[in-house]
Amino acid sequence: MGTAVPCPHCFFPGVSEYRTWWLSLTTFLVLVGTLVLLIFIGEALRQAFDPQK
């Protein structure tokens, strides 16, 4: 009369796919690199246009 217990892989189908770990690592490194470059560019622009110089 009851329902069957759903398997955990039905809710998170990508959890069992550990063979593609480099996709997460590559995405993380690209995001970190972009943020670091944006911070350096912002600091350089702030120093270049600083009226206190």
mmCIF file with all atom_site columns, C-alpha atoms in Angstrom:
data_model
loop_
_atom_site.group_PDB
_atom_site.id
_atom_site.type_symbol
_atom_site.label_atom_id
_atom_site.label_alt_id
_atom_site.label_comp_id
_atom_site.label_asym_id
_atom_site.label_entity_id
_atom_site.label_seq_id
_atom_site.pdbx_PDB_ins_code
_atom_site.Cartn_x
_atom_site.Cartn_y
_atom_site.Cartn_z
_atom_site.occupancy
_atom_site.B_iso_or_equiv
_atom_site.pdbx_formal_charge
_atom_site.auth_seq_id
_atom_site.auth_comp_id
_atom_site.auth_asym_id
_atom_site.auth_atom_id
_atom_site.pdbx_PDB_model_num
ATOM 1  C CA . MET A 1 1  ? 0.000  0.000  0.000   1.00 0.00 ? 1  MET A CA 1
ATOM 2  C CA . GLY A 1 2  ? 2.874  2.399  0.676   1.00 0.00 ? 2  GLY A CA 1
ATOM 3  C CA . THR A 1 3  ? 5.328  3.938  -1.729  1.00 0.00 ? 3  THR A CA 1
ATOM 4  C CA . ALA A 1 4  ? 8.782  2.660  -2.422  1.00 0.00 ? 4  ALA A CA 1
ATOM 5  C CA . VAL A 1 5  ? 11.757 4.407  -0.844  1.00 0.00 ? 5  VAL A CA 1
ATOM 6  C CA . PRO A 1 6  ? 13.393 6.555  -3.540  1.00 0.00 ? 6  PRO A CA 1
ATOM 7  C CA . CYS A 1 7  ? 17.043 5.988  -4.200  1.00 0.00 ? 7  CYS A CA 1
ATOM 8  C CA . PRO A 1 8  ? 19.390 8.918  -3.450  1.00 0.00 ? 8  PRO A CA 1
ATOM 9  C CA . HIS A 1 9  ? 20.682 8.852  -7.031  1.00 0.00 ? 9  HIS A CA 1
ATOM 10 C CA . CYS A 1 10 ? 17.224 9.810  -8.291  1.00 0.00 ? 10 CYS A CA 1
ATOM 11 C CA . PHE A 1 11 ? 17.418 13.216 -6.586  1.00 0.00 ? 11 PHE A CA 1
ATOM 12 C CA . PHE A 1 12 ? 21.105 13.917 -7.287  1.00 0.00 ? 12 PHE A CA 1
ATOM 13 C CA . PRO A 1 13 ? 22.016 12.126 -10.512 1.00 0.00 ? 13 PRO A CA 1
ATOM 14 C CA . GLY A 1 14 ? 25.467 13.715 -10.808 1.00 0.00 ? 14 GLY A CA 1
ATOM 15 C CA . VAL A 1 15 ? 26.664 12.729 -7.347  1.00 0.00 ? 15 VAL A CA 1
ATOM 16 C CA . SER A 1 16 ? 27.786 9.301  -8.455  1.00 0.00 ? 16 SER A CA 1
ATOM 17 C CA . GLU A 1 17 ? 29.772 10.712 -11.376 1.00 0.00 ? 17 GLU A CA 1
ATOM 18 C CA . TYR A 1 18 ? 33.138 11.309 -9.756  1.00 0.00 ? 18 TYR A CA 1
ATOM 19 C CA . ARG A 1 19 ? 34.957 10.763 -13.041 1.00 0.00 ? 19 ARG A CA 1
ATOM 20 C CA . THR A 1 20 ? 34.386 14.395 -14.097 1.00 0.00 ? 20 THR A CA 1
ATOM 21 C CA . TRP A 1 21 ? 35.980 16.102 -11.094 1.00 0.00 ? 21 TRP A CA 1
ATOM 22 C CA . TRP A 1 22 ? 38.024 18.393 -13.344 1.00 0.00 ? 22 TRP A CA 1
ATOM 23 C CA . LEU A 1 23 ? 34.880 20.236 -14.456 1.00 0.00 ? 23 LEU A CA 1
ATOM 24 C CA . SER A 1 24 ? 34.290 21.549 -10.954 1.00 0.00 ? 24 SER A CA 1
ATOM 25 C CA . LEU A 1 25 ? 37.969 22.304 -10.421 1.00 0.00 ? 25 LEU A CA 1
ATOM 26 C CA . THR A 1 26 ? 38.284 24.163 -13.718 1.00 0.00 ? 26 THR A CA 1
ATOM 27 C CA . THR A 1 27 ? 35.165 26.240 -13.035 1.00 0.00 ? 27 THR A CA 1
ATOM 28 C CA . PHE A 1 28 ? 36.384 27.107 -9.550  1.00 0.00 ? 28 PHE A CA 1
ATOM 29 C CA . LEU A 1 29 ? 39.840 28.131 -10.774 1.00 0.00 ? 29 LEU A CA 1
ATOM 30 C CA . VAL A 1 30 ? 38.429 30.262 -13.595 1.00 0.00 ? 30 VAL A CA 1
ATOM 31 C CA . LEU A 1 31 ? 36.103 32.091 -11.195 1.00 0.00 ? 31 LEU A CA 1
ATOM 32 C CA . VAL A 1 32 ? 38.884 32.680 -8.660  1.00 0.00 ? 32 VAL A CA 1
ATOM 33 C CA . GLY A 1 33 ? 41.245 33.886 -11.382 1.00 0.00 ? 33 GLY A CA 1
ATOM 34 C CA . THR A 1 34 ? 38.654 36.278 -12.773 1.00 0.00 ? 34 THR A CA 1
ATOM 35 C CA . LEU A 1 35 ? 37.918 37.737 -9.361  1.00 0.00 ? 35 LEU A CA 1
ATOM 36 C CA . VAL A 1 36 ? 41.619 38.184 -8.580  1.00 0.00 ? 36 VAL A CA 1
ATOM 37 C CA . LEU A 1 37 ? 42.216 39.956 -11.883 1.00 0.00 ? 37 LEU A CA 1
ATOM 38 C CA . LEU A 1 38 ? 39.207 42.219 -11.312 1.00 0.00 ? 38 LEU A CA 1
ATOM 39 C CA . ILE A 1 39 ? 40.531 43.124 -7.875  1.00 0.00 ? 39 ILE A CA 1
ATOM 40 C CA . PHE A 1 40 ? 43.970 43.977 -9.279  1.00 0.00 ? 40 PHE A CA 1
ATOM 41 C CA . ILE A 1 41 ? 42.453 46.056 -12.091 1.00 0.00 ? 41 ILE A CA 1
ATOM 42 C CA . GLY A 1 42 ? 40.227 47.902 -9.612  1.00 0.00 ? 42 GLY A CA 1
ATOM 43 C CA . GLU A 1 43 ? 43.156 48.648 -7.319  1.00 0.00 ? 43 GLU A CA 1
ATOM 44 C CA . ALA A 1 44 ? 45.238 49.921 -10.235 1.00 0.00 ? 44 ALA A CA 1
ATOM 45 C CA . LEU A 1 45 ? 42.418 52.175 -11.424 1.00 0.00 ? 45 LEU A CA 1
ATOM 46 C CA . ARG A 1 46 ? 41.882 53.498 -7.927  1.00 0.00 ? 46 ARG A CA 1
ATOM 47 C CA . GLN A 1 47 ? 45.567 54.335 -7.563  1.00 0.00 ? 47 GLN A CA 1
ATOM 48 C CA . ALA A 1 48 ? 45.714 55.899 -11.037 1.00 0.00 ? 48 ALA A CA 1
ATOM 49 C CA . PHE A 1 49 ? 42.774 58.243 -10.426 1.00 0.00 ? 49 PHE A CA 1
ATOM 50 C CA . ASP A 1 50 ? 43.458 58.954 -6.752  1.00 0.00 ? 50 ASP A CA 1
ATOM 51 C CA . PRO A 1 51 ? 43.166 62.737 -6.186  1.00 0.00 ? 51 PRO A CA 1
ATOM 52 C CA . GLN A 1 52 ? 45.350 62.546 -3.063  1.00 0.00 ? 52 GLN A CA 1
ATOM 53 C CA . LYS A 1 53 ? 48.523 62.015 -5.108  1.00 0.00 ? 53 LYS A CA 1
#
